[in-house]
mmCIF file of C-alpha atoms in Angstrom:
data_model
loop_
_atom_site.group_PDB
_atom_site.id
_atom_site.type_symbol
_atom_site.label_atom_id
_atom_site.label_comp_id
_atom_site.label_asym_id
_atom_site.label_seq_id
_atom_site.Cartn_x
_atom_site.Cartn_y
_atom_site.Cartn_z
ATOM 1 C CA MET A 1 56.477 45.710 242.380
ATOM 2 C CA ASN A 2 52.728 46.069 241.911
ATOM 3 C CA ASN A 3 50.665 43.034 241.037
ATOM 4 C CA PRO A 4 49.101 43.659 237.589
ATOM 5 C CA LEU A 5 45.884 42.053 238.807
ATOM 6 C CA ASP A 6 45.423 45.065 241.084
ATOM 7 C CA LEU A 7 45.654 47.576 238.239
ATOM 8 C CA GLY A 8 42.569 46.909 236.169
ATOM 9 C CA GLY A 9 41.714 44.163 233.713
ATOM 10 C CA VAL A 10 38.220 42.791 233.294
ATOM 11 C CA MET A 11 35.227 44.098 235.234
ATOM 12 C CA LEU A 12 31.664 42.754 235.038
ATOM 13 C CA SER A 13 28.467 43.667 236.820
ATOM 14 C CA VAL A 14 24.727 43.117 236.639
ATOM 15 C CA LEU A 15 22.193 45.298 238.448
ATOM 16 C CA ALA A 16 18.479 44.617 238.774
ATOM 17 C CA CYS A 17 15.298 45.628 240.522
ATOM 18 C CA ASP A 18 11.882 44.131 241.109
ATOM 19 C CA PRO A 19 9.464 47.092 241.227
ATOM 20 C CA ARG A 20 6.749 44.839 242.679
ATOM 21 C CA ASP A 21 8.485 44.627 246.061
ATOM 22 C CA GLN A 22 11.365 47.101 245.510
ATOM 23 C CA THR A 23 14.018 44.399 245.777
ATOM 24 C CA LEU A 24 17.379 45.631 244.483
ATOM 25 C CA GLY A 25 20.480 43.625 243.675
ATOM 26 C CA ILE A 26 23.938 43.767 242.167
ATOM 27 C CA ALA A 27 26.559 41.125 241.389
ATOM 28 C CA LEU A 28 30.117 41.901 240.331
ATOM 29 C CA ALA A 29 33.320 40.119 239.352
ATOM 30 C CA SER A 30 36.721 41.557 238.564
ATOM 31 C CA SER A 31 40.356 40.731 237.889
ATOM 32 C CA ALA A 32 41.251 43.271 240.598
ATOM 33 C CA ILE A 33 41.079 42.309 244.263
ATOM 34 C CA ALA A 34 38.375 43.482 246.695
ATOM 35 C CA VAL A 35 35.885 44.740 244.102
ATOM 36 C CA ALA A 36 33.145 44.943 246.747
ATOM 37 C CA ALA A 37 35.085 47.640 248.589
ATOM 38 C CA ARG A 38 34.906 50.066 245.652
ATOM 39 C CA CYS A 39 32.138 49.403 243.174
ATOM 40 C CA PRO A 40 28.674 48.412 244.535
ATOM 41 C CA TYR A 41 26.421 50.835 246.409
ATOM 42 C CA LEU A 42 22.820 50.252 247.492
ATOM 43 C CA VAL A 43 20.169 51.943 249.615
ATOM 44 C CA VAL A 44 17.212 49.718 250.479
ATOM 45 C CA GLY A 45 14.059 50.704 248.645
ATOM 46 C CA LYS A 46 15.808 53.479 246.683
ATOM 47 C CA ALA A 47 18.498 52.494 244.195
ATOM 48 C CA VAL A 48 21.573 50.426 243.449
ATOM 49 C CA VAL A 49 24.683 51.840 241.774
ATOM 50 C CA ALA A 50 27.747 50.330 240.112
ATOM 51 C CA SER A 51 30.784 52.586 239.812
ATOM 52 C CA GLN A 52 33.560 50.919 237.818
ATOM 53 C CA GLY A 53 36.107 51.468 235.087
ATOM 54 C CA PHE A 54 38.550 54.000 236.504
ATOM 55 C CA SER A 55 36.464 54.141 239.663
ATOM 56 C CA ASN A 56 35.808 57.395 241.486
ATOM 57 C CA LEU A 57 35.031 56.338 245.057
ATOM 58 C CA LYS A 58 32.794 59.399 245.543
ATOM 59 C CA VAL A 59 30.432 58.586 242.676
ATOM 60 C CA GLY A 60 28.364 55.838 244.318
ATOM 61 C CA PRO A 61 27.600 57.650 247.592
ATOM 62 C CA LEU A 62 26.908 60.908 245.728
ATOM 63 C CA ALA A 63 24.500 59.219 243.318
ATOM 64 C CA LEU A 64 22.546 57.629 246.164
ATOM 65 C CA ASP A 65 22.429 60.912 248.071
ATOM 66 C CA LEU A 66 20.985 62.675 245.030
ATOM 67 C CA ILE A 67 18.355 59.993 244.477
ATOM 68 C CA GLN A 68 17.328 60.149 248.130
ATOM 69 C CA CYS A 69 16.935 63.916 247.686
ATOM 70 C CA GLY A 70 14.379 63.262 244.944
ATOM 71 C CA LEU A 71 16.357 63.383 241.693
ATOM 72 C CA THR A 72 15.542 60.915 238.930
ATOM 73 C CA VAL A 73 18.231 58.537 237.692
ATOM 74 C CA GLN A 74 18.604 60.686 234.563
ATOM 75 C CA GLU A 75 19.019 63.862 236.617
ATOM 76 C CA THR A 76 21.462 62.062 238.889
ATOM 77 C CA MET A 77 23.660 60.951 235.985
ATOM 78 C CA GLN A 78 23.663 64.453 234.582
ATOM 79 C CA ALA A 79 24.761 65.802 237.962
ATOM 80 C CA LEU A 80 27.597 63.252 238.048
ATOM 81 C CA ARG A 81 28.762 64.436 234.623
ATOM 82 C CA GLN A 82 28.917 67.987 235.936
ATOM 83 C CA HIS A 83 30.685 66.882 239.131
ATOM 84 C CA ASP A 84 33.377 64.638 237.628
ATOM 85 C CA ARG A 85 35.572 65.923 234.804
ATOM 86 C CA TRP A 86 36.904 62.393 234.166
ATOM 87 C CA MET A 87 33.575 60.813 233.258
ATOM 88 C CA ASP A 88 35.023 59.604 229.944
ATOM 89 C CA TYR A 89 36.996 57.085 232.032
ATOM 90 C CA ARG A 90 34.077 55.926 234.174
ATOM 91 C CA GLN A 91 31.447 53.253 233.788
ATOM 92 C CA ILE A 92 28.390 53.878 235.942
ATOM 93 C CA ALA A 93 24.967 52.269 236.186
ATOM 94 C CA ILE A 94 22.014 53.338 238.324
ATOM 95 C CA VAL A 95 18.902 51.216 238.813
ATOM 96 C CA ALA A 96 16.091 52.661 240.914
ATOM 97 C CA ALA A 97 13.669 50.537 242.919
ATOM 98 C CA THR A 98 10.888 51.924 240.716
ATOM 99 C CA GLY A 99 12.499 50.379 237.617
ATOM 100 C CA GLU A 100 14.223 53.438 236.143
ATOM 101 C CA ILE A 101 17.670 52.748 234.670
ATOM 102 C CA GLU A 102 20.481 55.023 233.545
ATOM 103 C CA VAL A 103 23.907 53.852 232.317
ATOM 104 C CA HIS A 104 27.102 55.613 231.272
ATOM 105 C CA THR A 105 30.079 53.948 229.567
ATOM 106 C CA GLY A 106 32.826 56.469 228.882
ATOM 107 C CA PRO A 107 34.842 56.137 225.646
ATOM 108 C CA MET A 108 38.144 55.920 227.556
ATOM 109 C CA ASN A 109 37.335 52.666 229.365
ATOM 110 C CA VAL A 110 39.841 49.840 228.883
ATOM 111 C CA ASN A 111 39.594 47.620 225.761
ATOM 112 C CA TRP A 112 36.034 46.746 224.799
ATOM 113 C CA ALA A 113 33.505 48.278 227.157
ATOM 114 C CA GLY A 114 29.761 48.585 226.988
ATOM 115 C CA HIS A 115 26.385 47.765 228.461
ATOM 116 C CA VAL A 116 23.176 45.959 227.562
ATOM 117 C CA GLY A 117 19.913 45.731 229.397
ATOM 118 C CA GLY A 118 16.242 45.058 229.452
ATOM 119 C CA SER A 119 13.223 45.471 231.683
ATOM 120 C CA GLY A 120 14.480 46.089 235.217
ATOM 121 C CA PHE A 121 18.135 45.151 234.652
ATOM 122 C CA VAL A 122 21.415 46.157 233.060
ATOM 123 C CA CYS A 123 24.693 44.292 232.435
ATOM 124 C CA LEU A 124 27.931 46.208 231.963
ATOM 125 C CA GLY A 125 31.597 45.512 231.643
ATOM 126 C CA ASN A 126 34.983 46.795 230.573
ATOM 127 C CA GLY A 127 38.265 45.179 229.639
ATOM 128 C CA LEU A 128 36.275 42.552 227.720
ATOM 129 C CA PRO A 129 37.388 40.644 224.611
ATOM 130 C CA ASP A 130 34.194 41.502 222.712
ATOM 131 C CA PRO A 131 30.425 42.151 223.151
ATOM 132 C CA SER A 132 29.611 38.422 223.364
ATOM 133 C CA VAL A 133 30.330 38.473 227.094
ATOM 134 C CA LEU A 134 27.519 40.899 227.846
ATOM 135 C CA ALA A 135 25.207 39.223 225.330
ATOM 136 C CA ALA A 136 25.608 35.933 227.210
ATOM 137 C CA MET A 137 24.870 37.668 230.503
ATOM 138 C CA GLN A 138 21.783 39.330 229.071
ATOM 139 C CA ARG A 139 20.419 36.016 227.778
ATOM 140 C CA ARG A 140 21.007 34.278 231.093
ATOM 141 C CA PHE A 141 19.234 36.986 233.077
ATOM 142 C CA VAL A 142 16.211 36.949 230.774
ATOM 143 C CA ASP A 143 16.078 33.140 230.808
ATOM 144 C CA GLY A 144 16.080 33.213 234.623
ATOM 145 C CA TYR A 145 12.735 34.987 234.862
ATOM 146 C CA GLY A 146 10.807 33.809 237.918
ATOM 147 C CA ARG A 147 13.860 32.669 239.878
ATOM 148 C CA PRO A 148 14.931 34.452 243.089
ATOM 149 C CA MET A 149 16.873 37.658 242.488
ATOM 150 C CA ALA A 150 20.123 36.512 244.126
ATOM 151 C CA GLU A 151 20.293 33.256 242.163
ATOM 152 C CA ARG A 152 19.449 35.056 238.950
ATOM 153 C CA LEU A 153 22.201 37.636 239.405
ATOM 154 C CA LEU A 154 24.840 35.067 240.280
ATOM 155 C CA ALA A 155 23.882 32.855 237.322
ATOM 156 C CA THR A 156 24.125 35.907 235.052
ATOM 157 C CA LEU A 157 27.730 36.497 236.091
ATOM 158 C CA GLU A 158 28.534 32.818 235.666
ATOM 159 C CA ALA A 159 27.292 32.980 232.075
ATOM 160 C CA ALA A 160 30.199 35.269 231.226
ATOM 161 C CA ARG A 161 32.942 32.830 232.208
ATOM 162 C CA GLY A 162 32.972 30.830 229.013
ATOM 163 C CA HIS A 163 33.461 34.003 226.974
ATOM 164 C CA LEU A 164 36.516 35.205 228.903
ATOM 165 C CA GLY A 165 39.986 33.990 228.031
ATOM 166 C CA PRO A 166 42.700 32.945 230.493
ATOM 167 C CA GLU A 167 44.117 36.465 230.314
ATOM 168 C CA SER A 168 40.954 37.697 232.107
ATOM 169 C CA PRO A 169 40.962 35.931 235.505
ATOM 170 C CA LEU A 170 38.219 36.738 238.001
ATOM 171 C CA VAL A 171 39.989 37.389 241.288
ATOM 172 C CA SER A 172 37.215 39.001 243.371
ATOM 173 C CA SER A 173 33.431 39.042 243.333
ATOM 174 C CA SER A 174 30.384 40.095 245.323
ATOM 175 C CA LEU A 175 26.637 39.600 245.547
ATOM 176 C CA LEU A 176 24.329 42.103 247.242
ATOM 177 C CA VAL A 177 20.521 41.795 247.329
ATOM 178 C CA ARG A 178 18.233 43.762 249.635
ATOM 179 C CA SER A 179 14.502 44.226 250.021
ATOM 180 C CA PRO A 180 12.452 46.459 252.350
ATOM 181 C CA HIS A 181 10.351 43.402 253.224
ATOM 182 C CA GLU A 182 13.165 41.023 254.213
ATOM 183 C CA ALA A 183 14.910 41.006 257.587
ATOM 184 C CA VAL A 184 17.905 39.083 256.217
ATOM 185 C CA HIS A 185 19.814 40.327 253.193
ATOM 186 C CA ILE A 186 22.234 38.637 250.818
ATOM 187 C CA ASP A 187 25.568 40.408 251.265
ATOM 188 C CA LEU A 188 28.435 38.143 250.226
ATOM 189 C CA ARG A 189 31.914 38.891 248.925
ATOM 190 C CA VAL A 190 35.112 37.201 247.851
ATOM 191 C CA ASP A 191 37.949 39.698 248.144
ATOM 192 C CA LEU A 192 40.550 37.301 246.752
ATOM 193 C CA ALA A 193 39.957 33.936 245.102
ATOM 194 C CA ARG A 194 41.016 31.001 247.258
ATOM 195 C CA ASP A 195 43.405 29.720 244.572
ATOM 196 C CA PRO A 196 45.508 31.866 242.201
ATOM 197 C CA PRO A 197 44.442 32.117 238.553
ATOM 198 C CA GLU A 198 47.378 30.020 237.373
ATOM 199 C CA ALA A 199 46.059 27.187 239.566
ATOM 200 C CA GLY A 200 42.552 27.492 238.165
ATOM 201 C CA GLY A 201 41.199 29.767 240.904
ATOM 202 C CA CYS A 202 38.095 31.849 240.191
ATOM 203 C CA ALA A 203 36.262 34.200 242.516
ATOM 204 C CA LEU A 204 32.934 33.224 240.960
ATOM 205 C CA THR A 205 33.492 29.599 241.918
ATOM 206 C CA ASP A 206 34.214 30.720 245.471
ATOM 207 C CA LEU A 207 31.183 33.013 245.506
ATOM 208 C CA ARG A 208 28.905 30.210 244.319
ATOM 209 C CA ARG A 209 30.200 27.925 247.069
ATOM 210 C CA LEU A 210 29.662 30.668 249.661
ATOM 211 C CA PHE A 211 26.161 31.409 248.354
ATOM 212 C CA ASP A 212 25.133 27.750 248.388
ATOM 213 C CA ARG A 213 26.297 27.407 251.994
ATOM 214 C CA TYR A 214 24.681 30.650 253.154
ATOM 215 C CA LEU A 215 21.291 30.509 251.430
ATOM 216 C CA PRO A 216 19.786 27.669 253.554
ATOM 217 C CA LEU A 217 20.634 29.665 256.691
ATOM 218 C CA THR A 218 18.731 32.814 255.761
ATOM 219 C CA GLU A 219 15.391 31.459 257.021
ATOM 220 C CA ILE A 220 16.992 30.582 260.376
ATOM 221 C CA TYR A 221 18.576 34.020 260.682
ATOM 222 C CA GLN A 222 15.285 35.699 259.824
ATOM 223 C CA LYS A 223 13.440 33.771 262.558
ATOM 224 C CA ARG A 224 16.154 34.601 265.069
ATOM 225 C CA SER A 225 15.903 38.295 264.229
ATOM 226 C CA MET A 226 12.256 38.226 265.323
ATOM 227 C CA SER A 227 12.690 36.006 268.383
ATOM 228 C CA PRO A 228 15.602 34.157 270.001
ATOM 229 C CA HIS A 229 13.153 31.311 270.706
ATOM 230 C CA PRO A 230 11.234 30.830 267.443
ATOM 231 C CA THR A 231 8.401 28.335 267.514
#
């Protein structure tokens, strides 16, 4: 018998860019396992894509290919609509390194679905109890202005937790941040929360613990990438 947690439920993501240095990032959390294997796509210095809802695994790679061929995010989304006859069931966001944003939330997404955004970022979700979840995420991202991209994205996801009921457990999560000017990227994922939802497990809690352990090491890894004997 299939586990219902594998068949949908809640899905949240936040995508952002910093046009000043072309940093791109995406953070996701879901009640389905292994969200990082299906939903986030990123090409350094070009664009980041979230493909969720009833995910089409071809959408993310196709969108990035089109952007690398010179299409705008608006032209790319239009091409996806022509390519995929089930776009009413998809939720897709594209954020370019230049700051352009395009979002699609099809009317056939599960329960309440939608998106909100602002300068250089967009929050989206489906299977949500109501719009307050995305409103909380939007506020947290805006309030985090000036903080590092990775921390800001993770905090934005965490802001949603208090607006989700127990029927919306977060089983998997991921955090991906890349910049053309950094040798070490943030690329972290929790494919399955350490504890089950009925025992209070949450993939965001696990992702935060992983992030806090990993972040102090990034400077060491960056030095090692330039020389095995850094001075």
